[in-house]
Tab-separated table of N, CA and C in Angstrom:
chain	number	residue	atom	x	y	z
A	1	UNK	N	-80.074	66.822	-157.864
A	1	UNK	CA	-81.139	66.600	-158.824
A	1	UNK	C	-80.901	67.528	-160.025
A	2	UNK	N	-80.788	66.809	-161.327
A	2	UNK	CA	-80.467	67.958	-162.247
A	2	UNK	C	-82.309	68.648	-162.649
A	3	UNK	N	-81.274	69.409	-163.189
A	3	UNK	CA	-82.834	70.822	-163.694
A	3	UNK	C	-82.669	70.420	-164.888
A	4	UNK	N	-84.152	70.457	-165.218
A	4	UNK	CA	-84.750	69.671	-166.750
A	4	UNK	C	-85.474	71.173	-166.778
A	5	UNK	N	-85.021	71.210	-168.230
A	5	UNK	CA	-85.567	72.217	-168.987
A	5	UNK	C	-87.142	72.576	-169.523
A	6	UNK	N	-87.190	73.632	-168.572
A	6	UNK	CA	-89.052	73.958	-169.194
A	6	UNK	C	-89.138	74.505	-169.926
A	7	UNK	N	-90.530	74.525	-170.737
A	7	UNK	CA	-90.740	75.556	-172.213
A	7	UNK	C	-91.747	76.901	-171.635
A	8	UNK	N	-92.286	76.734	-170.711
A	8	UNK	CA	-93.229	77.563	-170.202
A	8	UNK	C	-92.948	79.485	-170.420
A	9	UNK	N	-91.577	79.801	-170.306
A	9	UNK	CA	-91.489	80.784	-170.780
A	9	UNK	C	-91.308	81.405	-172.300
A	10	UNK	N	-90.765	80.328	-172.946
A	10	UNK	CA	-90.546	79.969	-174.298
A	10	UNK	C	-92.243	80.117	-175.025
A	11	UNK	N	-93.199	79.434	-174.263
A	11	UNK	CA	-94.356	79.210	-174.883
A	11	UNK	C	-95.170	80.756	-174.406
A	12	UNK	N	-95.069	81.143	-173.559
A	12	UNK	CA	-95.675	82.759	-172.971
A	12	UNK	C	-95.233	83.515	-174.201
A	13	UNK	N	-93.761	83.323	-174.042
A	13	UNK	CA	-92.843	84.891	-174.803
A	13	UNK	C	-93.986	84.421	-176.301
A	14	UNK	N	-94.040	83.301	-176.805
A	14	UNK	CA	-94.354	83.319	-178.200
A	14	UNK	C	-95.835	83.388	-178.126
A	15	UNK	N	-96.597	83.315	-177.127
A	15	UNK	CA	-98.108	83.663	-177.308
A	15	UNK	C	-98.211	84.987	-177.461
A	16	UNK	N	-97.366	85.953	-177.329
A	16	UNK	CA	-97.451	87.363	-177.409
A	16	UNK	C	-97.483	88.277	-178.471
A	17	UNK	N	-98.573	88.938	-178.502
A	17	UNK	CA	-99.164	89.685	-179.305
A	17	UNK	C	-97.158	90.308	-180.098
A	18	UNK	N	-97.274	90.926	-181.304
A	18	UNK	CA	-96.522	92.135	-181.931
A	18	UNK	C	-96.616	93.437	-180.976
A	19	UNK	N	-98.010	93.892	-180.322
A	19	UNK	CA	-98.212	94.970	-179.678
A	19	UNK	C	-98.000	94.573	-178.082
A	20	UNK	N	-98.232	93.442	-177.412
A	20	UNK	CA	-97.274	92.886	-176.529
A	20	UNK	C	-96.103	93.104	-176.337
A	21	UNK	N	-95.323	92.586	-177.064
A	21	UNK	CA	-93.894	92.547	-177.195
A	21	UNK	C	-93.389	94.053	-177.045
A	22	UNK	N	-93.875	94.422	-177.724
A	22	UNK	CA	-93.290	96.187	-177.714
A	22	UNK	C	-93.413	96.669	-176.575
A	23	UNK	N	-94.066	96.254	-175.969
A	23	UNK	CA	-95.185	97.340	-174.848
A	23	UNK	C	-94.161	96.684	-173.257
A	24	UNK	N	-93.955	95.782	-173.551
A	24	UNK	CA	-92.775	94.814	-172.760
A	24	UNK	C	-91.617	95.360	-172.939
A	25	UNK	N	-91.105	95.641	-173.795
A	25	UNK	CA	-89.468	96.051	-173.888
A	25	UNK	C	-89.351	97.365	-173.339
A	26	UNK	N	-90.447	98.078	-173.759
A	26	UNK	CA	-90.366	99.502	-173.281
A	26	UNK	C	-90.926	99.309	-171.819
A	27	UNK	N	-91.371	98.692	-171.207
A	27	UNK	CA	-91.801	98.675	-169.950
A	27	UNK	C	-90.472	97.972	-168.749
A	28	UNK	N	-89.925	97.319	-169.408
A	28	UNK	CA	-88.900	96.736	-168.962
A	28	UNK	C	-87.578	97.926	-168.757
A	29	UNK	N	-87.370	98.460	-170.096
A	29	UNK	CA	-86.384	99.290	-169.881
A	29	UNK	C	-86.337	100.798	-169.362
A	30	UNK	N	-88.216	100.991	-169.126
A	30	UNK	CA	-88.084	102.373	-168.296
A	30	UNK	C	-87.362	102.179	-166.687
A	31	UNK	N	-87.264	101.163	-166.029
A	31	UNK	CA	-86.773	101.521	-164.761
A	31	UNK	C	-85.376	100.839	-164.654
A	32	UNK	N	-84.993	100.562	-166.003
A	32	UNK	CA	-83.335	100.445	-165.946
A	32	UNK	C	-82.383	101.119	-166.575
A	33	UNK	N	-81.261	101.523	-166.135
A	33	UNK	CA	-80.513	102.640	-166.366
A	33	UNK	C	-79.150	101.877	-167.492
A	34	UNK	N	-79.722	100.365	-167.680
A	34	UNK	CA	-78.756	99.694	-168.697
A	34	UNK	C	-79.441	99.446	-169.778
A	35	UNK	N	-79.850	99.546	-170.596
A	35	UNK	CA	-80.435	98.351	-171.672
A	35	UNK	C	-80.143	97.572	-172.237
A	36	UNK	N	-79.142	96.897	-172.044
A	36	UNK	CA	-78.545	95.926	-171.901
A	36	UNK	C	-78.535	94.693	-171.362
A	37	UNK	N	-79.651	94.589	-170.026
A	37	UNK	CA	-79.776	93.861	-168.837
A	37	UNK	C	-80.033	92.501	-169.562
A	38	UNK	N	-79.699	91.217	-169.066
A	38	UNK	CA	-79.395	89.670	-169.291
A	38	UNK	C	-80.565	89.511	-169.784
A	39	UNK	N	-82.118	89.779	-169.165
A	39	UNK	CA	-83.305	89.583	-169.182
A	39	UNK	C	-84.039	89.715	-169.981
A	40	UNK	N	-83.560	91.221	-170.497
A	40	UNK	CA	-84.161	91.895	-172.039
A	40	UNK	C	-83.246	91.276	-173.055
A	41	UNK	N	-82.275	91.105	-173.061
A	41	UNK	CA	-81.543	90.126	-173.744
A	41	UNK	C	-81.988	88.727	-173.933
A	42	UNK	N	-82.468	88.115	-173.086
A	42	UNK	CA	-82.805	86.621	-173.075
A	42	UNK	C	-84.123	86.969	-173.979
A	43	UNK	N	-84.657	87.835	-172.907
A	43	UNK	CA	-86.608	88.126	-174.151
A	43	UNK	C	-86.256	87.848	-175.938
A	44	UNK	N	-85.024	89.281	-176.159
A	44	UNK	CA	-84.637	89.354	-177.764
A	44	UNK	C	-84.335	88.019	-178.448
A	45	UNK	N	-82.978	87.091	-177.598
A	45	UNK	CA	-82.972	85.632	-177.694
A	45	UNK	C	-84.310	84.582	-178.144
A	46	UNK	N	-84.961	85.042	-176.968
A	46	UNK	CA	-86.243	83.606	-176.883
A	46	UNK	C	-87.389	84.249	-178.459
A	47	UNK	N	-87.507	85.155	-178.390
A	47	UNK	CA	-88.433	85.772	-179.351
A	47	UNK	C	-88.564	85.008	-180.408
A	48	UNK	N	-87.583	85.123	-181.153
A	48	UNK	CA	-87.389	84.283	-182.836
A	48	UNK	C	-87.280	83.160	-182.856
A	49	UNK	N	-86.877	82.463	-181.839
A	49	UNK	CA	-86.459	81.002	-181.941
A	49	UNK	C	-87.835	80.292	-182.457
A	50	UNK	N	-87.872	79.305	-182.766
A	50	UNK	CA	-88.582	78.476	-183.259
A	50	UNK	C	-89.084	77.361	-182.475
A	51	UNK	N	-87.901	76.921	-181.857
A	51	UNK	CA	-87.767	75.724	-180.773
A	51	UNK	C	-87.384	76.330	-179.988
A	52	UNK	N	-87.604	75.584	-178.384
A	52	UNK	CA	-86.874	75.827	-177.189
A	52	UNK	C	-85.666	74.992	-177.193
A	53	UNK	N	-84.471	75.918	-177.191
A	53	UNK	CA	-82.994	75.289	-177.226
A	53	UNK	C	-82.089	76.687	-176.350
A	54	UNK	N	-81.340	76.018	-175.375
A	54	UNK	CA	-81.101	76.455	-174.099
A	54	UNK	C	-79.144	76.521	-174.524
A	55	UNK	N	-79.168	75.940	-175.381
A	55	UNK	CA	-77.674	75.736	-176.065
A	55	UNK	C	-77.541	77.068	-176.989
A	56	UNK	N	-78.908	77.475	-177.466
A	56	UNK	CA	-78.835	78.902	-178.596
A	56	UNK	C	-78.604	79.830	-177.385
A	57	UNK	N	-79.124	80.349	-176.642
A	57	UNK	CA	-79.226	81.316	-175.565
A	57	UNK	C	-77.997	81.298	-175.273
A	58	UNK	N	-77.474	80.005	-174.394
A	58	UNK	CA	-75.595	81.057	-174.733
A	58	UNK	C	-74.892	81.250	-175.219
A	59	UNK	N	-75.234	81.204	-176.875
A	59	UNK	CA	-74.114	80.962	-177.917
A	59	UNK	C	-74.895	82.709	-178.127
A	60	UNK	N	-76.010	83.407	-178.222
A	60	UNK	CA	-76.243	84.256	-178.374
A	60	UNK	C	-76.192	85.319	-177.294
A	61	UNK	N	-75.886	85.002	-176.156
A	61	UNK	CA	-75.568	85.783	-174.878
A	61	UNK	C	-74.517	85.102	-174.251
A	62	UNK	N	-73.580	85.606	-174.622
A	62	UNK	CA	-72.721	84.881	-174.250
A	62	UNK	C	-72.222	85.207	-172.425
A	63	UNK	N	-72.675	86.444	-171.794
A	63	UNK	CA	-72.394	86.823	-170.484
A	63	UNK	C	-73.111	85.793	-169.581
A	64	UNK	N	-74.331	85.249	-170.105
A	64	UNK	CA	-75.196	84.639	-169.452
A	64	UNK	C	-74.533	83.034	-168.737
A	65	UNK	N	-74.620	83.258	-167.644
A	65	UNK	CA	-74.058	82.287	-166.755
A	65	UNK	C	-75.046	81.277	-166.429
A	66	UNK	N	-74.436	79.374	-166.928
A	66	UNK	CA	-75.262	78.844	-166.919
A	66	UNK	C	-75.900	78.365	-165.629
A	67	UNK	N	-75.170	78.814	-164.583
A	67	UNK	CA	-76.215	78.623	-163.108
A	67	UNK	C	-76.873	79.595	-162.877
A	68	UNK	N	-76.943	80.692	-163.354
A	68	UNK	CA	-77.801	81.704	-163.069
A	68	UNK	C	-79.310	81.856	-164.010
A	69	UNK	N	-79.474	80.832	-165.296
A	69	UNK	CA	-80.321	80.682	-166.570
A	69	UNK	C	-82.134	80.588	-165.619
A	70	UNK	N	-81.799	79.851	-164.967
A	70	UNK	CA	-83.203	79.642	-163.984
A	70	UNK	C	-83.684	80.757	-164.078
A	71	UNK	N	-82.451	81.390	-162.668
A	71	UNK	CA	-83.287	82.895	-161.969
A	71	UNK	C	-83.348	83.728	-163.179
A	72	UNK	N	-82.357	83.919	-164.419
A	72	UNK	CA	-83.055	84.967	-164.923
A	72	UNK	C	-84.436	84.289	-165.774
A	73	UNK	N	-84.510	83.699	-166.483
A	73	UNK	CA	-85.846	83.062	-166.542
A	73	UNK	C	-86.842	83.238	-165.536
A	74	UNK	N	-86.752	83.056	-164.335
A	74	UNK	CA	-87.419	83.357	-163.436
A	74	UNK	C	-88.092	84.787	-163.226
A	75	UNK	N	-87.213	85.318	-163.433
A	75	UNK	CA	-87.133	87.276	-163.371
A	75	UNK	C	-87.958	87.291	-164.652
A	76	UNK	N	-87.669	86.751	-165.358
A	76	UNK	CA	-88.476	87.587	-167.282
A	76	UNK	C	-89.976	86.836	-166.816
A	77	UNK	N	-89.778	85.776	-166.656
A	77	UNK	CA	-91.376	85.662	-166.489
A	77	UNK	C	-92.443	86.164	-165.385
A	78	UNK	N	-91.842	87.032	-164.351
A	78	UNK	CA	-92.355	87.752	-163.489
A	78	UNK	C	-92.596	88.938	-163.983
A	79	UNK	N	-91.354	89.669	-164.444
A	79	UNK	CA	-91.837	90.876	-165.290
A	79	UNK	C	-92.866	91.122	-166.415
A	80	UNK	N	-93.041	89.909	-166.888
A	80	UNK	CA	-94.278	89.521	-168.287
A	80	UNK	C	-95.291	89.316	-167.554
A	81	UNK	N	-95.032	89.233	-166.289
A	81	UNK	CA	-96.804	88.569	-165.669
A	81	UNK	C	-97.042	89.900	-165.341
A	82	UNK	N	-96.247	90.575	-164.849
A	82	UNK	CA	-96.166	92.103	-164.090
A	82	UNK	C	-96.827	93.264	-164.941
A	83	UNK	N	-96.347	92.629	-166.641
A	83	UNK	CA	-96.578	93.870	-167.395
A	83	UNK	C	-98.450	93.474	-167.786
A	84	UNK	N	-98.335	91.931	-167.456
A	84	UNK	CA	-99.532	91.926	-167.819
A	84	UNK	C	-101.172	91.911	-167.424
A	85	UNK	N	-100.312	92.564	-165.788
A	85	UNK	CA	-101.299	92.935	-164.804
A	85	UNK	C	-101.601	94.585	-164.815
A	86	UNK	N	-100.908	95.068	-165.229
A	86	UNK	CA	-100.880	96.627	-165.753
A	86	UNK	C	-101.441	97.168	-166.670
């Protein structure tokens, strides 16, 4: 069964406040020892876009492996729910 592309994280990341966003990156990167990680990368990616396009994300991350796009999607929108239970 192929995987059809959702906007649901696309539409979160962009409901988010300026003071959101910040408060996310820095929350994200206190308990990682990379800042670099795929996830915070995908966030920087999805941020500006305009449209949801899944073709920009790996032309702009290029490490990002396209069977793995789910789970990290999966991961960023847990951590955004996470930060926003805090």
């Amino acid at each position: 069964m192929p995987k059809i592309p959702t906007e649901d994280l696309f539409l979160l990341i962009q409901s988010l406040s300026k003071a959101e966003k910040r408060y996310f990156k820095f929350y994200a990167s206190i308990g990682s020892a990379n800042p670099n990680n795929i996830y915070i990368q995908l966030f920087d990616a999805i941020e500006p876009m305009k449209k949801n396009n899944e073709q920009t994300l790996f032309k702009k991350i290029p490490q990002l492996n396209p069977r793995q796009l789910s789970n990290q999607k999966k991961y960023l929108r847990e951590l955004i729910d996470r930060k926003s239970v805090v």
